[in-house]
Each structure stands twice: as structure tokens, then as C-alpha cells.
Amino acid sequence: MAELAAHPYPFTFKPAEAALLIIDMQRDFIEPGGFGAMLGNDVTQLERTIEPLKALLAAARSSGLRVIHTREGHKPDLSDLHESKRIRGKGTTTIGDVGPMGRILVIGEPGHDIIPELYPIAGEAVVDKPGKGAFYATELTDIVAEHGITQLLVCGVTTEVCVHTTVREANDRGLDCLVLSDCTGSYFPEFHATALRMIAAQGGIFGWVGESGSVIAALTAPAEPA
Ligand code: TIU
């Protein structure tokens, strides 16, 4: 157990009951030519999350902290894609259409995959999600129950969309979420900052906000003598 610096007050980190949840670090959001770019976003805004996430993931792996990755996307037949989501934005290219990284946001296509820097390894769950929240229409509720997870260290993109939706869902399921500001990102820096403020406001209405450095320090600290 370790007390991590966080807003609005320190987070009591219990690694045995925690999981690192990395949301949607997919090529479709982070690289040019994917879903994020198709929506008109500046995808370079998300780059700053990659290095801190790499370091955090390495520390999680060496310490045995459970790791869960998510990917937003749809079956090739698009049977899990609501028409409302498909047509949202009135773009000329939409989910399921062919782009430079394959069919946009479709499972099995290059753009749908997780970026090489953070690629999952054996033993790490990869949750495919058709919505913005990681609990909607996925097996995440079962994974959390099966492993006795009570805390999520939440990272990934984008802060005000899939990260926020997931944190709200997790909070309503009785999970404590510590959202790591340096490991989350938005196409809009001002949304990122405000989204994090919203989580920690009102006494931590949805959770806590911290930084990866304190998590890494706790994971790499020498064990206390028994
Ligand atoms: N558009 C945007 O900011 N985000 C998404 O569509 N999905 C996620 O946040 N993963």
C-alpha cells in the first residue's frame, strides 16, 4: 500500500487490487490517416502521452501490476455500430470506410491496433469496445470481478471522451479511479485540463488525478521489511 500524491487528496494505492487501464492507444487515434484525423483533429496533440506511458507500462510489467488495454472499434460487418455513431459528424469518410490504415475503426485493420510502443504482451487483457466507455458491451465488468480489482489507474486517449466516459462508468460500479494527467491526452489541451479538473472537483466526484511518476516510484520502491 502507498499514498500517492493526487488531487483532491492522496490516493491510497493497493497494487494487489489495482489494474493499469490503458484506453484506446490505437493508431486510429494517434497516427495521421485514422479516425481521429478523419474527425478533423490534430493528432500530434496526443504524442506527449507515449513516453510517460511506456515508462509506466514497463514499471507495471516488472512489478506484476495487472494491465488491461482497450481498443475502440467495430466488427467487420459493423453489426455493433449504431447508425447514430456511423453518421455522426456528417463526414464524407466514416467508420468502416477504407482509409490509409485500412477500414476505419474496424477490428483487425492496421489502424485499429494498439501503437507498437505500447503493444500488449501475453497475459494482458485487451478489451474491444464499441462505445466510448470501456464497460459498455464488453467483458470488463467480468474481468474486474474475477480479479478482485477495486482500483483503476486510468491512462490513454482522449481525456474528455473515452477516458472520462470510462471513469464515470467505473465510479458508478464502485471502483476508485486515479487518472494520470501525463499519460492521458486530448486533441484539445483546454478540454484535457478541464476534464481532469472535473474528475477531481467536488471532493473527487469521479476519482483522483495524479501523475505517473508517483505510481512508478511506488511500484519500484524496495519492499518494506516484514
Ligand atoms: N474523438 C475523440 O476524442 N475520441 C474518441 O472518439 N474516442 C476515444 O476517446 N477513444
mmCIF file of C-alpha atoms and ligand atoms in Angstrom:
data_model
loop_
_atom_site.group_PDB
_atom_site.id
_atom_site.type_symbol
_atom_site.label_atom_id
_atom_site.label_comp_id
_atom_site.label_asym_id
_atom_site.label_seq_id
_atom_site.Cartn_x
_atom_site.Cartn_y
_atom_site.Cartn_z
ATOM 1 C CA MET A 1 0.000 0.000 0.000
ATOM 2 C CA ALA A 2 1.286 3.513 -0.783
ATOM 3 C CA GLU A 3 -0.091 7.022 -0.505
ATOM 4 C CA LEU A 4 0.270 8.716 -3.898
ATOM 5 C CA ALA A 5 0.196 12.472 -4.367
ATOM 6 C CA ALA A 6 -3.078 13.289 -6.097
ATOM 7 C CA HIS A 7 -5.922 15.771 -6.363
ATOM 8 C CA PRO A 8 -8.067 16.375 -4.408
ATOM 9 C CA TYR A 9 -6.187 14.348 -1.763
ATOM 10 C CA PRO A 10 -3.685 11.467 -1.696
ATOM 11 C CA PHE A 11 -4.709 8.198 -3.320
ATOM 12 C CA THR A 12 -4.192 5.035 -1.263
ATOM 13 C CA PHE A 13 -2.710 2.725 -3.888
ATOM 14 C CA LYS A 14 -3.228 -1.013 -3.316
ATOM 15 C CA PRO A 15 -1.329 -2.718 -6.151
ATOM 16 C CA ALA A 16 -2.804 -6.156 -5.406
ATOM 17 C CA GLU A 17 -6.311 -4.773 -6.041
ATOM 18 C CA ALA A 18 -5.395 -2.415 -8.870
ATOM 19 C CA ALA A 19 -5.082 -2.531 -12.633
ATOM 20 C CA LEU A 20 -3.451 -0.203 -15.103
ATOM 21 C CA LEU A 21 -6.179 0.561 -17.646
ATOM 22 C CA ILE A 22 -4.819 1.942 -20.919
ATOM 23 C CA ILE A 23 -7.612 3.355 -23.024
ATOM 24 C CA ASP A 24 -7.542 3.271 -26.836
ATOM 25 C CA MET A 25 -3.857 3.961 -27.560
ATOM 26 C CA GLN A 26 -4.603 2.922 -31.129
ATOM 27 C CA ARG A 27 -3.077 4.028 -34.393
ATOM 28 C CA ASP A 28 -6.555 5.247 -35.453
ATOM 29 C CA PHE A 29 -6.413 7.956 -32.791
ATOM 30 C CA ILE A 30 -2.712 8.726 -32.633
ATOM 31 C CA GLU A 31 -1.393 8.495 -36.184
ATOM 32 C CA PRO A 32 -2.339 10.519 -39.277
ATOM 33 C CA GLY A 33 -4.969 8.925 -41.517
ATOM 34 C CA GLY A 34 -7.124 7.325 -38.823
ATOM 35 C CA PHE A 35 -10.386 8.045 -37.066
ATOM 36 C CA GLY A 36 -9.054 10.974 -35.037
ATOM 37 C CA ALA A 37 -7.669 12.715 -38.104
ATOM 38 C CA MET A 38 -10.851 11.914 -40.062
ATOM 39 C CA LEU A 39 -12.781 13.925 -37.469
ATOM 40 C CA GLY A 40 -10.553 16.918 -38.254
ATOM 41 C CA ASN A 41 -8.290 16.672 -35.204
ATOM 42 C CA ASP A 42 -4.603 17.489 -34.809
ATOM 43 C CA VAL A 43 -3.367 14.025 -33.839
ATOM 44 C CA THR A 44 0.084 15.310 -32.836
ATOM 45 C CA GLN A 45 -1.535 16.595 -29.616
ATOM 46 C CA LEU A 46 -1.581 13.021 -28.293
ATOM 47 C CA GLU A 47 2.125 12.245 -28.878
ATOM 48 C CA ARG A 48 3.249 13.551 -25.480
ATOM 49 C CA THR A 49 1.460 10.678 -23.725
ATOM 50 C CA ILE A 50 3.537 7.937 -25.347
ATOM 51 C CA GLU A 51 6.864 8.250 -23.492
ATOM 52 C CA PRO A 52 5.364 8.513 -19.969
ATOM 53 C CA LEU A 53 3.050 5.617 -20.777
ATOM 54 C CA LYS A 54 5.964 3.493 -21.988
ATOM 55 C CA ALA A 55 7.773 4.066 -18.690
ATOM 56 C CA LEU A 56 4.656 3.356 -16.646
ATOM 57 C CA LEU A 57 3.875 0.207 -18.606
ATOM 58 C CA ALA A 58 7.438 -1.042 -18.109
ATOM 59 C CA ALA A 59 7.182 -0.451 -14.340
ATOM 60 C CA ALA A 60 3.781 -2.174 -14.230
ATOM 61 C CA ARG A 61 5.136 -5.181 -16.092
ATOM 62 C CA SER A 62 8.234 -5.550 -13.924
ATOM 63 C CA SER A 63 6.254 -5.236 -10.698
ATOM 64 C CA GLY A 64 3.470 -7.609 -11.763
ATOM 65 C CA LEU A 65 0.717 -4.957 -11.727
ATOM 66 C CA ARG A 66 -2.235 -6.143 -13.798
ATOM 67 C CA VAL A 67 -2.523 -4.394 -17.177
ATOM 68 C CA ILE A 68 -5.683 -4.016 -19.258
ATOM 69 C CA HIS A 69 -5.735 -2.394 -22.700
ATOM 70 C CA THR A 70 -8.849 -1.245 -24.526
ATOM 71 C CA ARG A 71 -9.490 -0.638 -28.208
ATOM 72 C CA GLU A 72 -12.456 1.250 -29.620
ATOM 73 C CA GLY A 73 -13.766 -0.382 -32.768
ATOM 74 C CA HIS A 74 -16.335 -2.455 -34.551
ATOM 75 C CA LYS A 75 -16.792 -5.899 -36.047
ATOM 76 C CA PRO A 76 -16.048 -6.083 -39.783
ATOM 77 C CA ASP A 77 -19.791 -6.456 -40.509
ATOM 78 C CA LEU A 78 -20.426 -3.329 -38.383
ATOM 79 C CA SER A 79 -23.270 -5.132 -36.587
ATOM 80 C CA ASP A 80 -22.181 -3.472 -33.320
ATOM 81 C CA LEU A 81 -22.092 0.036 -34.800
ATOM 82 C CA HIS A 82 -25.094 2.199 -34.027
ATOM 83 C CA GLU A 83 -26.284 4.159 -37.043
ATOM 84 C CA SER A 84 -26.180 7.287 -34.865
ATOM 85 C CA LYS A 85 -22.418 6.805 -34.367
ATOM 86 C CA ARG A 86 -21.797 5.892 -38.019
ATOM 87 C CA ILE A 87 -23.286 9.085 -39.411
ATOM 88 C CA ARG A 88 -22.232 11.462 -36.603
ATOM 89 C CA GLY A 89 -20.254 14.394 -37.951
ATOM 90 C CA LYS A 90 -21.635 14.099 -41.482
ATOM 91 C CA GLY A 91 -18.117 13.370 -42.773
ATOM 92 C CA THR A 92 -17.509 12.103 -46.283
ATOM 93 C CA THR A 93 -15.442 9.266 -44.783
ATOM 94 C CA THR A 94 -16.824 7.383 -41.812
ATOM 95 C CA ILE A 95 -16.350 4.297 -39.623
ATOM 96 C CA GLY A 96 -15.966 1.203 -41.792
ATOM 97 C CA ASP A 97 -14.704 3.118 -44.835
ATOM 98 C CA VAL A 98 -11.227 2.456 -46.200
ATOM 99 C CA GLY A 99 -8.508 4.893 -45.155
ATOM 100 C CA PRO A 100 -4.689 4.874 -45.283
ATOM 101 C CA MET A 101 -4.550 2.429 -42.327
ATOM 102 C CA GLY A 102 -7.338 0.147 -43.523
ATOM 103 C CA ARG A 103 -11.031 0.289 -42.692
ATOM 104 C CA ILE A 104 -11.531 2.995 -40.084
ATOM 105 C CA LEU A 105 -12.117 1.750 -36.517
ATOM 106 C CA VAL A 106 -12.691 -1.842 -37.658
ATOM 107 C CA ILE A 107 -11.290 -4.762 -35.660
ATOM 108 C CA GLY A 108 -8.379 -6.469 -37.427
ATOM 109 C CA GLU A 109 -7.388 -3.442 -39.514
ATOM 110 C CA PRO A 110 -3.936 -1.832 -39.016
ATOM 111 C CA GLY A 111 -5.394 1.446 -37.760
ATOM 112 C CA HIS A 112 -7.453 -0.301 -35.102
ATOM 113 C CA ASP A 113 -4.409 -1.847 -33.480
ATOM 114 C CA ILE A 114 -2.524 -0.506 -30.493
ATOM 115 C CA ILE A 115 0.579 1.553 -31.294
ATOM 116 C CA PRO A 116 3.798 -0.514 -31.346
ATOM 117 C CA GLU A 117 5.329 1.385 -28.405
ATOM 118 C CA LEU A 118 2.595 0.118 -26.049
ATOM 119 C CA TYR A 119 1.769 -3.184 -27.685
ATOM 120 C CA PRO A 120 0.150 -5.701 -25.294
ATOM 121 C CA ILE A 121 2.092 -8.773 -24.241
ATOM 122 C CA ALA A 122 0.841 -12.219 -23.207
ATOM 123 C CA GLY A 123 -1.213 -12.108 -20.022
ATOM 124 C CA GLU A 124 -2.552 -8.593 -20.585
ATOM 125 C CA ALA A 125 -6.269 -8.339 -21.311
ATOM 126 C CA VAL A 126 -7.286 -6.493 -24.469
ATOM 127 C CA VAL A 127 -10.888 -5.323 -24.283
ATOM 128 C CA ASP A 128 -12.587 -4.424 -27.557
ATOM 129 C CA LYS A 129 -15.255 -1.816 -27.013
ATOM 130 C CA PRO A 130 -17.822 -0.485 -29.489
ATOM 131 C CA GLY A 131 -18.580 2.602 -27.384
ATOM 132 C CA LYS A 132 -16.707 5.345 -25.628
ATOM 133 C CA GLY A 133 -16.962 3.727 -22.196
ATOM 134 C CA ALA A 134 -14.938 0.565 -21.554
ATOM 135 C CA PHE A 135 -17.764 -1.104 -19.605
ATOM 136 C CA TYR A 136 -20.484 -0.783 -22.254
ATOM 137 C CA ALA A 137 -20.956 -4.067 -24.184
ATOM 138 C CA THR A 138 -17.604 -5.522 -23.067
ATOM 139 C CA GLU A 139 -16.247 -8.141 -20.673
ATOM 140 C CA LEU A 140 -14.597 -5.545 -18.414
ATOM 141 C CA THR A 141 -17.137 -5.970 -15.591
ATOM 142 C CA ASP A 142 -16.319 -9.698 -15.506
ATOM 143 C CA ILE A 143 -12.549 -9.087 -15.590
ATOM 144 C CA VAL A 144 -12.791 -6.672 -12.667
ATOM 145 C CA ALA A 145 -14.890 -9.109 -10.617
ATOM 146 C CA GLU A 146 -12.753 -12.132 -11.463
ATOM 147 C CA HIS A 147 -9.536 -10.497 -10.271
ATOM 148 C CA GLY A 148 -10.948 -8.583 -7.288
ATOM 149 C CA ILE A 149 -9.994 -5.243 -8.818
ATOM 150 C CA THR A 150 -11.128 -2.226 -6.787
ATOM 151 C CA GLN A 151 -8.829 0.431 -8.248
ATOM 152 C CA LEU A 152 -8.035 1.550 -11.780
ATOM 153 C CA LEU A 153 -5.066 3.651 -12.820
ATOM 154 C CA VAL A 154 -6.551 5.199 -15.913
ATOM 155 C CA CYS A 155 -4.488 6.366 -18.902
ATOM 156 C CA GLY A 156 -4.966 6.822 -22.628
ATOM 157 C CA VAL A 157 -6.987 8.892 -25.039
ATOM 158 C CA THR A 158 -8.905 11.032 -25.230
ATOM 159 C CA THR A 159 -9.259 12.597 -21.811
ATOM 160 C CA GLU A 160 -12.703 14.122 -22.229
ATOM 161 C CA VAL A 161 -14.195 11.341 -24.359
ATOM 162 C CA CYS A 162 -13.265 7.676 -23.735
ATOM 163 C CA VAL A 163 -11.244 8.291 -20.572
ATOM 164 C CA HIS A 164 -13.991 10.397 -18.983
ATOM 165 C CA THR A 165 -16.804 8.059 -20.013
ATOM 166 C CA THR A 166 -14.908 5.071 -18.622
ATOM 167 C CA VAL A 167 -14.058 6.808 -15.350
ATOM 168 C CA ARG A 168 -17.717 7.711 -14.862
ATOM 169 C CA GLU A 169 -18.765 4.139 -15.599
ATOM 170 C CA ALA A 170 -16.119 2.745 -13.231
ATOM 171 C CA ASN A 171 -17.070 5.172 -10.477
ATOM 172 C CA ASP A 172 -20.697 4.059 -10.660
ATOM 173 C CA ARG A 173 -19.504 0.454 -10.293
ATOM 174 C CA GLY A 174 -17.736 1.217 -7.029
ATOM 175 C CA LEU A 175 -14.202 1.429 -8.419
ATOM 176 C CA ASP A 176 -11.679 4.061 -7.356
ATOM 177 C CA CYS A 177 -10.010 5.677 -10.362
ATOM 178 C CA LEU A 178 -6.698 7.512 -10.348
ATOM 179 C CA VAL A 179 -6.386 9.311 -13.685
ATOM 180 C CA LEU A 180 -2.801 10.089 -14.697
ATOM 181 C CA SER A 181 -2.541 13.517 -16.277
ATOM 182 C CA ASP A 182 0.735 12.949 -18.149
ATOM 183 C CA CYS A 183 -0.495 9.627 -19.567
ATOM 184 C CA THR A 184 -3.825 10.959 -20.829
ATOM 185 C CA GLY A 185 -4.310 13.326 -23.716
ATOM 186 C CA SER A 186 -6.813 15.191 -25.820
ATOM 187 C CA TYR A 187 -6.778 16.811 -29.238
ATOM 188 C CA PHE A 188 -7.801 19.940 -27.295
ATOM 189 C CA PRO A 189 -5.391 20.884 -24.452
ATOM 190 C CA GLU A 190 -8.064 23.011 -22.813
ATOM 191 C CA PHE A 191 -10.503 20.072 -22.740
ATOM 192 C CA HIS A 192 -7.795 17.879 -21.219
ATOM 193 C CA ALA A 193 -7.192 20.357 -18.404
ATOM 194 C CA THR A 194 -10.883 20.923 -17.746
ATOM 195 C CA ALA A 195 -11.756 17.226 -17.910
ATOM 196 C CA LEU A 196 -9.147 16.491 -15.246
ATOM 197 C CA ARG A 197 -10.442 19.338 -13.087
ATOM 198 C CA MET A 198 -13.957 17.895 -13.393
ATOM 199 C CA ILE A 199 -12.815 14.499 -12.095
ATOM 200 C CA ALA A 200 -11.077 15.897 -9.021
ATOM 201 C CA ALA A 201 -13.560 18.695 -8.242
ATOM 202 C CA GLN A 202 -16.221 18.430 -5.554
ATOM 203 C CA GLY A 203 -14.022 16.305 -3.314
ATOM 204 C CA GLY A 204 -13.132 13.910 -6.150
ATOM 205 C CA ILE A 205 -16.605 13.425 -7.558
ATOM 206 C CA PHE A 206 -15.456 10.775 -10.069
ATOM 207 C CA GLY A 207 -11.966 9.987 -8.801
ATOM 208 C CA TRP A 208 -8.457 11.310 -8.332
ATOM 209 C CA VAL A 209 -5.922 12.960 -10.655
ATOM 210 C CA GLY A 210 -2.208 12.244 -10.297
ATOM 211 C CA GLU A 211 0.952 11.685 -12.317
ATOM 212 C CA SER A 212 2.762 8.574 -13.457
ATOM 213 C CA GLY A 213 5.977 9.414 -11.562
ATOM 214 C CA SER A 214 4.425 8.699 -8.179
ATOM 215 C CA VAL A 215 2.970 5.401 -9.416
ATOM 216 C CA ILE A 216 6.341 4.349 -10.838
ATOM 217 C CA ALA A 217 8.052 5.314 -7.571
ATOM 218 C CA ALA A 218 5.582 3.193 -5.588
ATOM 219 C CA LEU A 219 5.946 0.238 -7.944
ATOM 220 C CA THR A 220 9.732 0.326 -7.896
ATOM 221 C CA ALA A 221 10.212 1.083 -4.167
ATOM 222 C CA PRO A 222 12.079 -1.647 -2.284
ATOM 223 C CA ALA A 223 9.733 -3.874 -0.271
ATOM 224 C CA GLU A 224 9.413 -2.888 3.402
ATOM 225 C CA PRO A 225 10.904 -5.365 5.867
ATOM 226 C CA ALA A 226 8.272 -7.765 7.221
HETATM 227 N N1 TIU B 1 -12.932 11.700 -30.760
HETATM 228 C C1 TIU B 1 -12.379 11.542 -29.570
HETATM 229 O O1 TIU B 1 -11.892 12.477 -28.947
HETATM 230 N N2 TIU B 1 -12.323 10.306 -29.010
HETATM 231 C C2 TIU B 1 -12.919 9.167 -29.461
HETATM 232 O O2 TIU B 1 -13.675 9.153 -30.416
HETATM 233 N N3 TIU B 1 -12.600 8.011 -28.804
HETATM 234 C C3 TIU B 1 -11.784 7.951 -27.678
HETATM 235 O O3 TIU B 1 -11.680 8.907 -26.931
HETATM 236 N N4 TIU B 1 -11.061 6.843 -27.516
#
